[in-house]
PDB file of C-alpha atoms in Angstrom:
ATOM      1  CA  MET K   1     -11.785  22.189 -20.191  1.00  0.00           C
ATOM      2  CA  HIS K   2      -9.428  19.189 -18.957  1.00  0.00           C
ATOM      3  CA  LEU K   3      -9.256  15.633 -20.657  1.00  0.00           C
ATOM      4  CA  GLN K   4      -7.289  13.348 -19.279  1.00  0.00           C
ATOM      5  CA  PRO K   5      -5.167  11.540 -21.601  1.00  0.00           C
ATOM      6  CA  PRO K   6      -6.246   8.266 -23.098  1.00  0.00           C
ATOM      7  CA  ARG K   7      -3.953   5.996 -21.630  1.00  0.00           C
ATOM      8  CA  ALA K   8      -4.479   7.893 -17.819  1.00  0.00           C
ATOM      9  CA  ILE K   9      -8.333   6.985 -18.472  1.00  0.00           C
ATOM     10  CA  SER K  10      -7.308   3.110 -19.707  1.00  0.00           C
ATOM     11  CA  LEU K  11      -5.289   2.920 -16.548  1.00  0.00           C
ATOM     12  CA  LEU K  12      -7.851   3.618 -14.031  1.00  0.00           C
ATOM     13  CA  MET K  13      -9.996   2.081 -15.269  1.00  0.00           C
ATOM     14  CA  ALA K  14      -7.649  -1.745 -14.914  1.00  0.00           C
ATOM     15  CA  ALA K  15      -6.844  -0.427 -11.883  1.00  0.00           C
ATOM     16  CA  GLY K  16     -10.248   0.191 -11.175  1.00  0.00           C
ATOM     17  CA  VAL K  17     -11.656  -3.610 -12.394  1.00  0.00           C
ATOM     18  CA  VAL K  18      -8.151  -5.075 -10.099  1.00  0.00           C
ATOM     19  CA  LEU K  19      -9.744  -3.116  -7.058  1.00  0.00           C
ATOM     20  CA  LEU K  20     -13.246  -4.329  -7.399  1.00  0.00           C
ATOM     21  CA  LEU K  21     -12.287  -7.802  -8.140  1.00  0.00           C
ATOM     22  CA  GLY K  22     -10.034  -7.494  -5.115  1.00  0.00           C
ATOM     23  CA  LEU K  23     -12.266  -6.368  -2.102  1.00  0.00           C
ATOM     24  CA  ALA K  24     -14.682  -8.764  -4.509  1.00  0.00           C
ATOM     25  CA  ILE K  25     -12.663 -11.861  -3.173  1.00  0.00           C
ATOM     26  CA  ILE K  26     -12.619 -10.538   0.247  1.00  0.00           C
ATOM     27  CA  ALA K  27     -16.350 -10.226   0.851  1.00  0.00           C
ATOM     28  CA  VAL K  28     -16.567 -13.392  -0.820  1.00  0.00           C
ATOM     29  CA  VAL K  29     -14.128 -15.780   2.300  1.00  0.00           C
ATOM     30  CA  SER K  30     -15.660 -13.110   4.718  1.00  0.00           C
ATOM     31  CA  GLY K  31     -17.453 -13.669   7.181  1.00  0.00           C
ATOM     32  CA  ARG K  32     -19.045 -15.566   9.649  1.00  0.00           C
ATOM     33  CA  TYR K  33     -18.689 -18.816   8.466  1.00  0.00           C
ATOM     34  CA  ALA K  34     -15.053 -19.121   6.826  1.00  0.00           C
ATOM     35  CA  VAL K  35     -15.082 -20.011   2.885  1.00  0.00           C
ATOM     36  CA  THR K  36     -11.169 -21.435   2.545  1.00  0.00           C
ATOM     37  CA  PRO K  37     -10.630 -20.318  -1.208  1.00  0.00           C
ATOM     38  CA  SER K  38     -10.225 -24.218  -3.478  1.00  0.00           C
ATOM     39  CA  GLU K  39     -13.671 -24.595  -1.066  1.00  0.00           C
ATOM     40  CA  ILE K  40     -15.233 -20.966  -3.926  1.00  0.00           C
ATOM     41  CA  LEU K  41     -13.466 -23.206  -6.935  1.00  0.00           C
ATOM     42  CA  ALA K  42     -15.312 -26.446  -5.846  1.00  0.00           C
ATOM     43  CA  SER K  43     -18.721 -24.568  -5.271  1.00  0.00           C
ATOM     44  CA  LEU K  44     -19.269 -22.953  -8.432  1.00  0.00           C
ATOM     45  CA  ARG K  45     -17.914 -25.807 -10.700  1.00  0.00           C
ATOM     46  CA  ARG K  46     -20.257 -27.707  -8.155  1.00  0.00           C
ATOM     47  CA  GLY K  47     -22.858 -24.600  -9.042  1.00  0.00           C
ATOM     48  CA  LEU K  48     -22.178 -24.237 -13.307  1.00  0.00           C
ATOM     49  CA  ALA K  49     -22.827 -27.456 -13.544  1.00  0.00           C
ATOM     50  CA  ARG K  50     -26.241 -28.255 -11.398  1.00  0.00           C
ATOM     51  CA  ARG K  51     -24.781 -32.018 -11.243  1.00  0.00           C
ATOM     52  CA  GLU K  52     -23.445 -32.593  -7.759  1.00  0.00           C
ATOM     53  CA  SER K  53     -25.891 -31.997  -4.747  1.00  0.00           C
ATOM     54  CA  PRO K  54     -24.664 -28.187  -2.870  1.00  0.00           C
ATOM     55  CA  THR K  55     -23.197 -28.459   0.521  1.00  0.00           C
ATOM     56  CA  MET K  56     -22.880 -25.659   2.730  1.00  0.00           C
ATOM     57  CA  SER K  57     -19.999 -23.702   1.379  1.00  0.00           C
ATOM     58  CA  ASP K  58     -22.916 -23.778  -2.044  1.00  0.00           C
ATOM     59  CA  ALA K  59     -25.222 -22.243  -0.204  1.00  0.00           C
ATOM     60  CA  VAL K  60     -23.282 -19.370   1.928  1.00  0.00           C
ATOM     61  CA  LEU K  61     -21.785 -18.614  -1.989  1.00  0.00           C
ATOM     62  CA  TRP K  62     -24.716 -18.520  -3.840  1.00  0.00           C
ATOM     63  CA  GLN K  63     -27.213 -17.281  -1.681  1.00  0.00           C
ATOM     64  CA  ILE K  64     -26.015 -15.133   0.163  1.00  0.00           C
ATOM     65  CA  ARG K  65     -22.423 -13.762  -0.660  1.00  0.00           C
ATOM     66  CA  LEU K  66     -23.069 -13.488  -4.466  1.00  0.00           C
ATOM     67  CA  PRO K  67     -26.428 -12.500  -4.438  1.00  0.00           C
ATOM     68  CA  ARG K  68     -24.623  -9.136  -2.231  1.00  0.00           C
ATOM     69  CA  ILE K  69     -21.888  -9.160  -3.390  1.00  0.00           C
ATOM     70  CA  ALA K  70     -24.242  -8.955  -7.128  1.00  0.00           C
ATOM     71  CA  LEU K  71     -26.191  -5.744  -5.670  1.00  0.00           C
ATOM     72  CA  ALA K  72     -23.459  -3.453  -4.171  1.00  0.00           C
ATOM     73  CA  CYS K  73     -21.834  -3.786  -7.399  1.00  0.00           C
ATOM     74  CA  LEU K  74     -24.598  -2.768  -9.557  1.00  0.00           C
ATOM     75  CA  VAL K  75     -25.754  -0.169  -6.927  1.00  0.00           C
ATOM     76  CA  GLY K  76     -22.494   1.045  -6.878  1.00  0.00           C
ATOM     77  CA  ALA K  77     -22.448   1.520 -10.802  1.00  0.00           C
ATOM     78  CA  GLY K  78     -25.592   3.494 -11.218  1.00  0.00           C
ATOM     79  CA  LEU K  79     -24.118   5.588  -8.296  1.00  0.00           C
ATOM     80  CA  GLY K  80     -21.114   6.409 -10.047  1.00  0.00           C
ATOM     81  CA  ALA K  81     -22.861   7.036 -13.495  1.00  0.00           C
ATOM     82  CA  ALA K  82     -25.313   9.120 -12.209  1.00  0.00           C
ATOM     83  CA  GLY K  83     -22.577  11.181 -10.051  1.00  0.00           C
ATOM     84  CA  ALA K  84     -20.516  11.444 -12.822  1.00  0.00           C
ATOM     85  CA  ALA K  85     -23.803  12.875 -15.451  1.00  0.00           C
ATOM     86  CA  PHE K  86     -24.473  14.739 -13.020  1.00  0.00           C
ATOM     87  CA  GLN K  87     -21.196  15.902 -12.266  1.00  0.00           C
ATOM     88  CA  HIS K  88     -21.168  17.599 -16.141  1.00  0.00           C
ATOM     89  CA  LEU K  89     -24.553  18.844 -16.056  1.00  0.00           C
ATOM     90  CA  PHE K  90     -23.853  20.783 -13.651  1.00  0.00           C
ATOM     91  CA  ARG K  91     -20.335  22.239 -14.648  1.00  0.00           C
ATOM     92  CA  ASN K  92     -19.309  21.332 -10.712  1.00  0.00           C
ATOM     93  CA  PRO K  93     -17.081  17.883  -9.505  1.00  0.00           C
ATOM     94  CA  LEU K  94     -18.402  18.499  -5.658  1.00  0.00           C
ATOM     95  CA  VAL K  95     -22.084  17.671  -6.908  1.00  0.00           C
ATOM     96  CA  SER K  96     -24.332  13.501  -6.260  1.00  0.00           C
ATOM     97  CA  PRO K  97     -27.017  12.244  -7.018  1.00  0.00           C
ATOM     98  CA  ASP K  98     -29.409  13.091  -4.905  1.00  0.00           C
ATOM     99  CA  THR K  99     -27.597  17.157  -5.523  1.00  0.00           C
ATOM    100  CA  LEU K 100     -31.981  17.213  -6.731  1.00  0.00           C
ATOM    101  CA  GLY K 101     -33.276  16.239  -3.950  1.00  0.00           C
ATOM    102  CA  VAL K 102     -33.695  13.471  -5.223  1.00  0.00           C
ATOM    103  CA  SER K 103     -32.406  11.390  -2.558  1.00  0.00           C
ATOM    104  CA  SER K 104     -34.214  13.299   0.115  1.00  0.00           C
ATOM    105  CA  GLY K 105     -37.941  12.653  -2.148  1.00  0.00           C
ATOM    106  CA  ALA K 106     -37.504   8.460  -2.953  1.00  0.00           C
ATOM    107  CA  ALA K 107     -36.883   8.522   0.817  1.00  0.00           C
ATOM    108  CA  LEU K 108     -40.176  10.810   2.200  1.00  0.00           C
ATOM    109  CA  GLY K 109     -42.451   8.282  -0.649  1.00  0.00           C
ATOM    110  CA  ALA K 110     -40.717   5.551   1.422  1.00  0.00           C
ATOM    111  CA  VAL K 111     -41.461   6.718   3.748  1.00  0.00           C
ATOM    112  CA  LEU K 112     -44.558   7.304   3.643  1.00  0.00           C
ATOM    113  CA  ALA K 113     -45.903   3.551   2.489  1.00  0.00           C
ATOM    114  CA  ILE K 114     -44.189   1.896   5.822  1.00  0.00           C
ATOM    115  CA  PHE K 115     -46.140   4.704   7.180  1.00  0.00           C
ATOM    116  CA  ALA K 116     -50.089   4.129   6.035  1.00  0.00           C
ATOM    117  CA  GLY K 117     -48.871  -0.049   5.665  1.00  0.00           C
ATOM    118  CA  ALA K 118     -47.361  -0.970   3.286  1.00  0.00           C
ATOM    119  CA  GLY K 119     -45.568  -3.528   1.586  1.00  0.00           C
ATOM    120  CA  ALA K 120     -41.137  -3.257   0.936  1.00  0.00           C
ATOM    121  CA  ALA K 121     -42.611  -3.786  -2.373  1.00  0.00           C
ATOM    122  CA  ILE K 122     -44.688  -0.307  -2.576  1.00  0.00           C
ATOM    123  CA  ALA K 123     -42.562   1.342  -0.661  1.00  0.00           C
ATOM    124  CA  ALA K 124     -39.765   1.267  -3.296  1.00  0.00           C
ATOM    125  CA  PHE K 125     -42.348   1.591  -6.074  1.00  0.00           C
ATOM    126  CA  ALA K 126     -43.380   4.884  -3.265  1.00  0.00           C
ATOM    127  CA  ALA K 127     -39.706   5.413  -2.919  1.00  0.00           C
ATOM    128  CA  PHE K 128     -39.624   6.000  -7.347  1.00  0.00           C
ATOM    129  CA  GLY K 129     -42.983   7.675  -7.683  1.00  0.00           C
ATOM    130  CA  GLY K 130     -40.874  10.136  -4.751  1.00  0.00           C
ATOM    131  CA  GLY K 131     -37.614  10.665  -6.680  1.00  0.00           C
ATOM    132  CA  LEU K 132     -39.796  11.490  -9.774  1.00  0.00           C
ATOM    133  CA  LEU K 133     -42.088  14.213  -8.094  1.00  0.00           C
ATOM    134  CA  THR K 134     -39.610  15.460  -6.298  1.00  0.00           C
ATOM    135  CA  VAL K 135     -37.328  16.772 -10.033  1.00  0.00           C
ATOM    136  CA  ALA K 136     -39.979  17.299 -12.024  1.00  0.00           C
ATOM    137  CA  LEU K 137     -41.057  19.440  -8.641  1.00  0.00           C
ATOM    138  CA  VAL K 138     -37.296  21.308  -8.447  1.00  0.00           C
ATOM    139  CA  THR K 139     -37.485  21.438 -12.567  1.00  0.00           C
ATOM    140  CA  ALA K 140     -40.839  23.642 -12.657  1.00  0.00           C
ATOM    141  CA  LEU K 141     -39.536  25.728 -10.042  1.00  0.00           C
ATOM    142  CA  ALA K 142     -37.039  26.732 -12.174  1.00  0.00           C
ATOM    143  CA  THR K 143     -38.112  27.148 -14.813  1.00  0.00           C
ATOM    144  CA  ARG K 144     -40.650  30.079 -13.268  1.00  0.00           C
ATOM    145  CA  ILE K 145     -37.407  31.591 -11.812  1.00  0.00           C
ATOM    146  CA  ARG K 146     -35.234  33.622 -13.818  1.00  0.00           C
ATOM    147  CA  ALA K 147     -31.660  33.855 -12.730  1.00  0.00           C
ATOM    148  CA  HIS K 148     -28.240  34.582 -15.003  1.00  0.00           C
ATOM    149  CA  ASP K 149     -27.197  31.017 -14.130  1.00  0.00           C
ATOM    150  CA  ARG K 150     -29.820  28.836 -14.136  1.00  0.00           C
ATOM    151  CA  VAL K 151     -27.652  26.297 -12.948  1.00  0.00           C
ATOM    152  CA  LEU K 152     -26.924  27.405  -9.852  1.00  0.00           C
ATOM    153  CA  THR K 153     -31.154  28.443  -9.902  1.00  0.00           C
ATOM    154  CA  LEU K 154     -31.468  24.666 -10.122  1.00  0.00           C
ATOM    155  CA  VAL K 155     -29.202  23.405  -7.590  1.00  0.00           C
ATOM    156  CA  LEU K 156     -30.270  25.674  -5.297  1.00  0.00           C
ATOM    157  CA  ILE K 157     -33.840  25.140  -5.504  1.00  0.00           C
ATOM    158  CA  GLY K 158     -32.876  21.256  -4.873  1.00  0.00           C
ATOM    159  CA  VAL K 159     -31.136  21.737  -1.938  1.00  0.00           C
ATOM    160  CA  VAL K 160     -34.109  24.179  -0.985  1.00  0.00           C
ATOM    161  CA  ILE K 161     -36.275  20.434  -1.294  1.00  0.00           C
ATOM    162  CA  ALA K 162     -34.336  18.026  -0.079  1.00  0.00           C
ATOM    163  CA  SER K 163     -33.976  19.830   3.063  1.00  0.00           C
ATOM    164  CA  LEU K 164     -38.050  20.241   3.418  1.00  0.00           C
ATOM    165  CA  GLY K 165     -37.734  16.778   2.454  1.00  0.00           C
ATOM    166  CA  GLY K 166     -36.104  15.499   5.826  1.00  0.00           C
ATOM    167  CA  ALA K 167     -37.992  18.328   7.993  1.00  0.00           C
ATOM    168  CA  ALA K 168     -41.236  16.001   6.632  1.00  0.00           C
ATOM    169  CA  ILE K 169     -39.715  12.980   6.970  1.00  0.00           C
ATOM    170  CA  SER K 170     -37.897  13.238  10.161  1.00  0.00           C
ATOM    171  CA  LEU K 171     -42.312  14.604  11.362  1.00  0.00           C
ATOM    172  CA  VAL K 172     -43.160  11.584  10.063  1.00  0.00           C
ATOM    173  CA  LYS K 173     -41.120   9.835  12.101  1.00  0.00           C
ATOM    174  CA  PHE K 174     -42.076  11.793  15.231  1.00  0.00           C
ATOM    175  CA  ALA K 175     -46.134   9.931  14.475  1.00  0.00           C
ATOM    176  CA  ALA K 176     -44.602   6.955  13.532  1.00  0.00           C
ATOM    177  CA  ASP K 177     -45.730   3.797  16.082  1.00  0.00           C
ATOM    178  CA  PRO K 178     -42.500   3.620  17.691  1.00  0.00           C
ATOM    179  CA  TYR K 179     -43.102  -0.222  18.350  1.00  0.00           C
ATOM    180  CA  ASN K 180     -43.729  -1.427  14.507  1.00  0.00           C
ATOM    181  CA  GLN K 181     -42.648   1.127  12.511  1.00  0.00           C
ATOM    182  CA  LEU K 182     -40.649   3.162  13.984  1.00  0.00           C
ATOM    183  CA  PRO K 183     -38.209   0.773  13.313  1.00  0.00           C
ATOM    184  CA  ALA K 184     -39.310  -0.041   9.761  1.00  0.00           C
ATOM    185  CA  ILE K 185     -38.067   3.437   8.367  1.00  0.00           C
ATOM    186  CA  THR K 186     -35.312   4.031  10.556  1.00  0.00           C
ATOM    187  CA  PHE K 187     -33.910  -0.063   9.347  1.00  0.00           C
ATOM    188  CA  TRP K 188     -35.141   1.264   5.365  1.00  0.00           C
ATOM    189  CA  LEU K 189     -33.803   4.450   5.593  1.00  0.00           C
ATOM    190  CA  MET K 190     -30.715   3.214   6.925  1.00  0.00           C
ATOM    191  CA  GLY K 191     -30.644   0.617   3.494  1.00  0.00           C
ATOM    192  CA  SER K 192     -28.619  -2.970   3.643  1.00  0.00           C
ATOM    193  CA  PHE K 193     -27.070  -5.478   1.837  1.00  0.00           C
ATOM    194  CA  ALA K 194     -27.114  -8.259   4.360  1.00  0.00           C
ATOM    195  CA  ALA K 195     -30.431  -9.626   2.820  1.00  0.00           C
ATOM    196  CA  SER K 196     -29.671 -10.026  -0.916  1.00  0.00           C
ATOM    197  CA  THR K 197     -31.346 -12.767  -2.483  1.00  0.00           C
ATOM    198  CA  TRP K 198     -31.030 -12.906  -7.056  1.00  0.00           C
ATOM    199  CA  GLN K 199     -34.012 -12.341  -7.366  1.00  0.00           C
ATOM    200  CA  GLN K 200     -33.446  -8.554  -6.042  1.00  0.00           C
ATOM    201  CA  VAL K 201     -30.656  -8.787  -8.709  1.00  0.00           C
ATOM    202  CA  ALA K 202     -33.077  -9.562 -11.951  1.00  0.00           C
ATOM    203  CA  ILE K 203     -35.057  -6.851 -11.299  1.00  0.00           C
ATOM    204  CA  VAL K 204     -32.605  -4.879  -9.726  1.00  0.00           C
ATOM    205  CA  ALA K 205     -29.986  -5.503 -13.225  1.00  0.00           C
ATOM    206  CA  PRO K 206     -31.860  -4.557 -16.217  1.00  0.00           C
ATOM    207  CA  ALA K 207     -33.297  -0.939 -14.620  1.00  0.00           C
ATOM    208  CA  ILE K 208     -29.786  -0.233 -13.792  1.00  0.00           C
ATOM    209  CA  LEU K 209     -28.050  -1.358 -16.937  1.00  0.00           C
ATOM    210  CA  ILE K 210     -30.474  -0.099 -19.271  1.00  0.00           C
ATOM    211  CA  THR K 211     -29.764   3.025 -17.729  1.00  0.00           C
ATOM    212  CA  ILE K 212     -25.811   3.552 -17.928  1.00  0.00           C
ATOM    213  CA  ALA K 213     -26.297   1.940 -21.845  1.00  0.00           C
ATOM    214  CA  LEU K 214     -28.698   4.977 -22.610  1.00  0.00           C
ATOM    215  CA  LEU K 215     -26.372   7.783 -20.459  1.00  0.00           C
ATOM    216  CA  ALA K 216     -23.203   6.052 -22.754  1.00  0.00           C
ATOM    217  CA  ALA K 217     -24.858   7.235 -25.953  1.00  0.00           C
ATOM    218  CA  LEU K 218     -25.554  10.638 -24.812  1.00  0.00           C
ATOM    219  CA  ALA K 219     -21.688  10.536 -23.426  1.00  0.00           C
ATOM    220  CA  TRP K 220     -20.274  12.728 -25.975  1.00  0.00           C
ATOM    221  CA  ARG K 221     -23.314  15.447 -25.969  1.00  0.00           C
ATOM    222  CA  ILE K 222     -23.402  15.101 -21.696  1.00  0.00           C
ATOM    223  CA  ASN K 223     -19.382  16.023 -22.064  1.00  0.00           C
ATOM    224  CA  LEU K 224     -20.710  19.039 -23.698  1.00  0.00           C
ATOM    225  CA  LEU K 225     -22.652  19.606 -21.295  1.00  0.00           C
ATOM    226  CA  ALA K 226     -19.699  21.043 -18.478  1.00  0.00           C
ATOM    227  CA  LEU K 227     -18.970  23.480 -20.489  1.00  0.00           C
ATOM    228  CA  PRO K 228     -20.556  26.394 -20.876  1.00  0.00           C
ATOM    229  CA  GLU K 229     -24.157  26.824 -22.148  1.00  0.00           C
ATOM    230  CA  ASP K 230     -23.734  29.423 -25.001  1.00  0.00           C
ATOM    231  CA  GLU K 231     -20.928  27.278 -26.064  1.00  0.00           C
ATOM    232  CA  ALA K 232     -22.578  23.658 -26.184  1.00  0.00           C
ATOM    233  CA  GLN K 233     -25.501  25.333 -27.830  1.00  0.00           C
ATOM    234  CA  ALA K 234     -23.222  26.689 -30.721  1.00  0.00           C
ATOM    235  CA  LEU K 235     -21.537  22.696 -30.596  1.00  0.00           C
ATOM    236  CA  GLY K 236     -25.471  21.407 -31.457  1.00  0.00           C
ATOM    237  CA  VAL K 237     -26.360  20.733 -28.312  1.00  0.00           C
ATOM    238  CA  HIS K 238     -29.667  21.372 -26.108  1.00  0.00           C
ATOM    239  CA  ALA K 239     -28.647  21.933 -23.125  1.00  0.00           C
ATOM    240  CA  SER K 240     -32.016  23.008 -20.832  1.00  0.00           C
ATOM    241  CA  ARG K 241     -33.550  20.257 -23.164  1.00  0.00           C
ATOM    242  CA  LEU K 242     -30.716  17.368 -22.679  1.00  0.00           C
TER     243      LEU K 242
END
């Protein structure tokens, strides 16, 4: 297994942070309402001091653009950490967080909730439950199949379940009300950060940051999963349990 030298990793991380800050600045100043860098600094000062009356720039910055940027960064960090963990788990640099059918299961759960007339909060919990149920189903099926390469079996079953989930979503969309339910389903599946709020950031941040911390605590064990399973077990890692 090829390991990048620590200096190269540090340089890549520094470059990523600089690029992220640059994109965040572009996102802050971009939009229909123009905000100059001097207005941004003044708005940040007023927002942190909380003493002066807010202006239009303050409202655009604190209520629209900063929550959207924060939520996008959190979601991107979560997907990146999940992708890195899955790539080691499946020993394949091309896999993504939806390899086990997580995305299709979550989407199906939300679509069914919307079809049943549930609100946004119930749809979010239904999506979370649908993703967990999909992973449980894929894992249960994989454990019942005796195969030489268990990882490949897990991936193939995940692909099949994801295809079934996509077909079920299409069926629900076909049966949905084209004037109310179908637009809501389509908008949810496409996703958007346009209406992000600080309340959403407060809900999402603990879940993502705690799970990233758990992945970081298990990082050395997850790195061993990139080795063949017998070698990982020889180094003291119970691969199946992990």
